[in-house]
Coordinates of C-alpha atoms in Angstrom, one line a residue:
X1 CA 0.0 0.0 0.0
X2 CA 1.4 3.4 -0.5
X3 CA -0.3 6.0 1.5
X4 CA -0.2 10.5 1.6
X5 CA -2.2 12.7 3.7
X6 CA -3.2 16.0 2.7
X7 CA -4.8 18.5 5.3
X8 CA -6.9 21.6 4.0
X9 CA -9.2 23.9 5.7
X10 CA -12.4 24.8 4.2
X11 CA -14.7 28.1 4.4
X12 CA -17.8 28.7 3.4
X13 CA -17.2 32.3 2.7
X14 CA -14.3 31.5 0.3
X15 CA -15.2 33.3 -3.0
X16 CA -17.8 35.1 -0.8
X17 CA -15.9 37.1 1.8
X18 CA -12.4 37.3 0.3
X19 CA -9.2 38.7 2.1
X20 CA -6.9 41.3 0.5
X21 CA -5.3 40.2 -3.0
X22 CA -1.7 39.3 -1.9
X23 CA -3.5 37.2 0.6
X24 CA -5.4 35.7 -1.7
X25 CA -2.7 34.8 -3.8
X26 CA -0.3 33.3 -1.4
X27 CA -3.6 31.0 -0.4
X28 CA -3.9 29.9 -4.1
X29 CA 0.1 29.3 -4.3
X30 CA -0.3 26.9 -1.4
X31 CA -3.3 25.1 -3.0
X32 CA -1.2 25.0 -5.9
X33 CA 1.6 23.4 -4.7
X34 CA -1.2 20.8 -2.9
X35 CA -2.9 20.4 -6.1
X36 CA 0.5 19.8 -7.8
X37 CA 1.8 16.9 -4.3
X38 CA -2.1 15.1 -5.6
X39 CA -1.1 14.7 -9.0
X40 CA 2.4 13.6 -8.3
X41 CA 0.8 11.0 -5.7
X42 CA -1.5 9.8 -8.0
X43 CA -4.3 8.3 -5.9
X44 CA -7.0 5.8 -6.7
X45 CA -8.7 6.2 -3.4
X46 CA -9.6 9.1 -1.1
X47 CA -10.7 8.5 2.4
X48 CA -12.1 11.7 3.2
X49 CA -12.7 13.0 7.0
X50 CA -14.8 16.0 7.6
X51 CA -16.9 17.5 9.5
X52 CA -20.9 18.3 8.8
X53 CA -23.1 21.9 9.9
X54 CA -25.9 20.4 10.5
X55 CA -27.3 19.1 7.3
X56 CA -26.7 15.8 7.5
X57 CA -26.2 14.5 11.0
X58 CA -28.7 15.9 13.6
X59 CA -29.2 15.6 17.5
X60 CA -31.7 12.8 17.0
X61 CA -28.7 10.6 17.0
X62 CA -25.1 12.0 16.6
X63 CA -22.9 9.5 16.1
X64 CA -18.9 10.7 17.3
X65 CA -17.9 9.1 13.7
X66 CA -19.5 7.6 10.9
X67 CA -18.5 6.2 7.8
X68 CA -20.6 6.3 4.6
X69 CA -21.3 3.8 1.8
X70 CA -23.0 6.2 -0.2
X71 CA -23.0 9.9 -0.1
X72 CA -24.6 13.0 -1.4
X73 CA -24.2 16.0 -1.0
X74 CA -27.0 19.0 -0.5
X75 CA -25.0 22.2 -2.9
X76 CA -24.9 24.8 0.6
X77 CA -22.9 28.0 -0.1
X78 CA -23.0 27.2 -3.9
X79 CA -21.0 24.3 -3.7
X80 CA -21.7 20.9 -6.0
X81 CA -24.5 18.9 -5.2
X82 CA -25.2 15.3 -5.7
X83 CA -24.0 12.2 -5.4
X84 CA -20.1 11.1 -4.4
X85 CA -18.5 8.3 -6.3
X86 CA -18.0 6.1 -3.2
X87 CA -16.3 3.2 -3.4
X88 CA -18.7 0.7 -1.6
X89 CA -16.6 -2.0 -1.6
X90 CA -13.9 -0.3 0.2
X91 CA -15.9 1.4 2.1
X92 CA -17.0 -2.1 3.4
X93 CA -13.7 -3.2 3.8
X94 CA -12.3 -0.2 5.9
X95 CA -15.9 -0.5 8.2
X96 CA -15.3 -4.1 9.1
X97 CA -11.6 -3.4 9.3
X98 CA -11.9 -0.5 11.8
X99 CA -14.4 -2.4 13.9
X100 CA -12.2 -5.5 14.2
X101 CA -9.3 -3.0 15.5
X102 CA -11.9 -2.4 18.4
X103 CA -12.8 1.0 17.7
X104 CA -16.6 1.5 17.4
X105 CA -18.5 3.2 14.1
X106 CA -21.4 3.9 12.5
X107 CA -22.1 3.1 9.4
X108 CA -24.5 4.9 7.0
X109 CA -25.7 3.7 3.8
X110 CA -27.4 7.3 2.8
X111 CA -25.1 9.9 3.9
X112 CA -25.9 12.9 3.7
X113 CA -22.8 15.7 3.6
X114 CA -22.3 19.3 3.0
X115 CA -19.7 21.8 1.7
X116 CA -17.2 20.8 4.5
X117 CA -16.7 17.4 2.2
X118 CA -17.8 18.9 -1.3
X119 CA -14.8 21.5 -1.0
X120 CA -11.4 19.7 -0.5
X121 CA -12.6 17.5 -3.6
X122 CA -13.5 20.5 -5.7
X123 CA -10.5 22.3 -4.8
X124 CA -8.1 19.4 -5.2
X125 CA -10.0 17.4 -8.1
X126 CA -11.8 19.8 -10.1
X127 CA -15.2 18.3 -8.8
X128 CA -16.7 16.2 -6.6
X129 CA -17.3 12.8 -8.9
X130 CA -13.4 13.2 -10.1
X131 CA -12.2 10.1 -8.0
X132 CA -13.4 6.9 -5.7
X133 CA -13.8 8.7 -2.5
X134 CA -14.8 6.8 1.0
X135 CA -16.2 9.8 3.3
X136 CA -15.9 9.5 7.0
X137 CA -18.0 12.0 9.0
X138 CA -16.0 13.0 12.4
X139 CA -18.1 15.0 14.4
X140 CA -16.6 18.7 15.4
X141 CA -19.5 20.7 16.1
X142 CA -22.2 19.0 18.0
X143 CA -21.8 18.7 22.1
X144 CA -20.8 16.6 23.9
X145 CA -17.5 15.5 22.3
X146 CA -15.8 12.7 22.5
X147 CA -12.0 12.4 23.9
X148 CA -9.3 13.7 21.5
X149 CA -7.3 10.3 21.8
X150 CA -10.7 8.7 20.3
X151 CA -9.9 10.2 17.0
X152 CA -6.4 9.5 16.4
X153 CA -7.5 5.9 17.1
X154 CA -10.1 6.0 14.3
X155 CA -7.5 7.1 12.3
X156 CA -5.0 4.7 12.8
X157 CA -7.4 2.0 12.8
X158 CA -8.6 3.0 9.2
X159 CA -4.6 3.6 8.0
X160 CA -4.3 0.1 9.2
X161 CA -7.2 -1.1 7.7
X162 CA -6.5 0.6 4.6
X163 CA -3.2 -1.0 4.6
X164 CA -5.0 -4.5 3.1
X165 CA -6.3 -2.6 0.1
X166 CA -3.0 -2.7 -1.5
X167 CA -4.3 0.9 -3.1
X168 CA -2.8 4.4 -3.6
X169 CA -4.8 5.7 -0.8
X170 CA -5.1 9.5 0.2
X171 CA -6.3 10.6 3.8
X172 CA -7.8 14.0 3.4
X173 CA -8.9 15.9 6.6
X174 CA -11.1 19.0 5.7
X175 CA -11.7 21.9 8.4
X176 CA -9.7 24.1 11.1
X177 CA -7.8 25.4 12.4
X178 CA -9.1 27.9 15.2
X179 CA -12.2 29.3 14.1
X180 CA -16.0 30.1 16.0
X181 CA -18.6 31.0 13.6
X182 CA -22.0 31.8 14.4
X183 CA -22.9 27.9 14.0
X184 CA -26.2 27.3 16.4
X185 CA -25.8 25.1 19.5
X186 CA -28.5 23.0 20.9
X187 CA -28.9 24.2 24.9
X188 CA -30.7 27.5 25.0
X189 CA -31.6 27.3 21.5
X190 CA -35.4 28.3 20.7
X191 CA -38.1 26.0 19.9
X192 CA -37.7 26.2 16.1
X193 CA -34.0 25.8 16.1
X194 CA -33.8 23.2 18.3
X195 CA -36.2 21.3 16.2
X196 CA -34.4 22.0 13.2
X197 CA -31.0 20.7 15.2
X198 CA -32.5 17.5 16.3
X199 CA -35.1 16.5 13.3
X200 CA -32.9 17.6 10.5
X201 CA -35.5 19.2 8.8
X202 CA -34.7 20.0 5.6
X203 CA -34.4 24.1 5.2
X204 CA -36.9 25.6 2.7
X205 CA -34.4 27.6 -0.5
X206 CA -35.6 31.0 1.5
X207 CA -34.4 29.5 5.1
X208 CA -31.5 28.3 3.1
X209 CA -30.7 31.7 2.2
X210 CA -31.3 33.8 5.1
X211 CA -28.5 31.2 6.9
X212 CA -26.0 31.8 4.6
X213 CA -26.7 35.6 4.3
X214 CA -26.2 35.5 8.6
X215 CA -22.6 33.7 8.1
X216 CA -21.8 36.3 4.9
X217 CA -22.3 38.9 7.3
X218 CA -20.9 37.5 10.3
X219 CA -17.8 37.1 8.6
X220 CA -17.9 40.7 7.5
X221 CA -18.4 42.3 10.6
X222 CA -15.9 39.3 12.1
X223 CA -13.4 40.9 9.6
X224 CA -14.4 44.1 10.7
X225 CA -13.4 43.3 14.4
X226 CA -17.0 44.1 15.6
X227 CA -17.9 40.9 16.8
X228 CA -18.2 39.4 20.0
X229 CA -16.3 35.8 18.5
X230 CA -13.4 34.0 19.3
X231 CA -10.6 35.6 17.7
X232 CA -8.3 33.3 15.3
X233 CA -5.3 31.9 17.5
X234 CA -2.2 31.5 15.2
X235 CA -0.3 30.5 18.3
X236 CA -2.7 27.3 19.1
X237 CA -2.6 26.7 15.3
X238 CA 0.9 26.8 14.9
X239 CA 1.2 24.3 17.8
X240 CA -1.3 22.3 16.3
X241 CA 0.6 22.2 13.0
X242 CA 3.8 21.3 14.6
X243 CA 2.2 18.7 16.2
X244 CA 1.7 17.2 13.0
X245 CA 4.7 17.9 11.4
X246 CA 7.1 16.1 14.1
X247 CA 4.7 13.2 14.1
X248 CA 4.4 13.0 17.8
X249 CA 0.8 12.6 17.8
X250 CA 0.2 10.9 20.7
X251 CA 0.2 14.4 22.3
X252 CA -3.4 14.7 21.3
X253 CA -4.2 12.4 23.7
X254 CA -3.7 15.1 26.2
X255 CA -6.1 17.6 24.5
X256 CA -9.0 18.3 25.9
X257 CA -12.3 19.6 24.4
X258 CA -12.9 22.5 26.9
X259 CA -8.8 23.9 25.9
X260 CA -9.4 23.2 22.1
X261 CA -12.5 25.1 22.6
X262 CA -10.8 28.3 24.9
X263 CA -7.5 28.3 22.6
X264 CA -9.5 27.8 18.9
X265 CA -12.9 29.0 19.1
X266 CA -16.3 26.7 19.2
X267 CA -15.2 25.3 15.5
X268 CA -11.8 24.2 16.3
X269 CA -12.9 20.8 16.6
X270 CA -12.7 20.4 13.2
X271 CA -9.2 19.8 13.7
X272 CA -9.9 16.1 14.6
X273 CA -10.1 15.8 10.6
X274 CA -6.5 16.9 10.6
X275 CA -6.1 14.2 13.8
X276 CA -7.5 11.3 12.0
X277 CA -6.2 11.8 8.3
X278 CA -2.4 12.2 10.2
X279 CA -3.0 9.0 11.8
X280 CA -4.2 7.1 9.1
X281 CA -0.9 8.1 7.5
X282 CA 1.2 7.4 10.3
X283 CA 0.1 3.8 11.0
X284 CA 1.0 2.7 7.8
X285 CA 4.9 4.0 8.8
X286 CA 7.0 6.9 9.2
X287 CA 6.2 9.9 7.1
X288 CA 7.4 13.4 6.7
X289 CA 5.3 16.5 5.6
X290 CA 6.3 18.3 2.4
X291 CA 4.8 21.7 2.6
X292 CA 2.8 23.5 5.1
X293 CA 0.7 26.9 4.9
X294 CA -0.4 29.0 7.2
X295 CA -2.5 32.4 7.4
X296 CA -4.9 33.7 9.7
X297 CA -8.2 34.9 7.5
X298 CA -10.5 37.1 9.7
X299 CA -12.7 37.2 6.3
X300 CA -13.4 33.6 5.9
X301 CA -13.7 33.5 10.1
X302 CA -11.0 31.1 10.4
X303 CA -7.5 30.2 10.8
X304 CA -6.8 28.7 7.4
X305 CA -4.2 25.8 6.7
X306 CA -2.6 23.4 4.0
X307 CA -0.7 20.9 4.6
X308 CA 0.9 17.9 2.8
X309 CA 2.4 14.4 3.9
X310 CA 4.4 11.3 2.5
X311 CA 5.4 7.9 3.7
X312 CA 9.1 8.2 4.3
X313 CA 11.1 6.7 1.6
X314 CA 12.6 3.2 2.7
X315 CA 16.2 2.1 2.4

């Protein structure tokens, strides 16, 4: 098997909301260069972790995890909708694998997923339906969270798993860094809202809307620094990157939700994408990452990373 790991955060607000041009530019590089490790790699499978925002996994039951077998996705914040090419079989494969390595997971034969998926695909591949994909939903958003040192087991379970494929197999982690926008909690909420949060009810095109109007302007007046939001950390973020570049990811073990939460906003959960893809990579041996971005984008509400990884070359 020969395995990569690519890390990428996603925005809704990206094209919407757009930071100054030289900002701009140096994020495109780094995709660039990203775009240009994908190629090189050449993959033949993705297994994609990422988060959801409440469009496909609701507080009727919210699993910590959950891998899909098939996959669509809803077109939020004009991104592509419809149907991912999963690989089914795989998909299979990894499930059984992962729960024989004794680490529990749901398993959904409908997924449902949202931009937070669509967007590394789009941005890497040109399009969502460009290449066998396995999506595995990891849970960043809804509370109560699991323990940190959960994740990175997921993950090396599945690299493990993965291993017996015998495939070029990509682990793609889509979200983070530190980030807290206006996403709508459960405890307080009103009685519409916390319908909508539990039932899943699917938002009428005008409800739909008026959302993603709220998070355009929340990330205007966000840029504008009149907001009452967790400001973007680049010292937690650079910490977390650097956990991931010297490998020593047992440290995440030691995280804990309420300190991911102070240090990186409501949203930095999302960084157990990051956790799990890393992991993945790592159990199947030693690797070393090849390039790393960085830039704090008060416009897009979020600490914005890239990041790529590859097996270390063996004597």
């Amino acid at each position: 098997m020969t395995a990569a790991a690519v890390g990428l955060s996603h925005s809704p607000l990206i094209g919407r909301n757009d930071p100054a041009p030289e900002v701009l530019a140096a994020v495109e590089d780094a995709v660039d260069t990203a775009r240009t490790f994908v190629r090189a790699f050449d993959p033949d499978l993705v297994v994609l972790y990422a988060p959801d925002h409440y469009n496909g996994f609701f507080y009727r039951e919210m699993p910590p995890f959950c891998l899909g077998t098939d996959a669509n996705a809803v077109g939020d914040f004009g991104s592509s909708a419809g149907p991912l090419p999963v690989d089914a079989d795989a998909a299979r494969a990894l499930a059984r694998g992962v729960l024989d390595r004794g680490v529990d997971l749901t398993v959904s034969a409908r997924m449902t997923v949202d931009h937070g998926f669509v967007q590394p695909l789009e941005v890497l591949f040109g399009g969502i339906d460009e290449i066998p994909v396995v999506p595995v939903f990891v849970n960043g958003v809804a509370t109560p969270l699991g323990p940190v040192g959960r994740v990175r087991a997921l993950g090396a379970a599945l690299g493990e798993a993965a291993a017996a494929l015998d495939r070029r197999v990509l682990f793609l982690g889509s979200g983070g860094l530190s980030h807290d926008p206006p996403v709508p909690v459960l405890e307080g909420a009103p009685p519409r809202v916390a319908d909508a949060l539990i039932d899943g009810r699917p938002p009428t095109p005008e409800q739909r809307a008026r959302s993603e109007q709220r998070v355009l302007e929340a990330g205007r007046d966000y840029a504008a620094g009149s907001t009452t939001m967790t400001p973007i950390n680049p010292a937690w973020d650079n910490l977390v990157l650097d956990t991931f570049k010297s490998g020593r990811l047992t440290d995440v073990d030691r995280w804990t939700v309420d300190w991911m939460g102070a240090e990186g906003g409501g949203s930095a959960h999302e960084v157990r994408t990051w956790i799990a893809a890393f992991a993945s990579l790592a159990a199947t041996g030693p690797y070393r990452m090849t390039s790393c971005f960085y830039a704090p984008i008060p416009e897009w509400i979020a600490g914005f990373a890239v990041a790529t990884a590859e097996q270390e070359p063996t004597s």
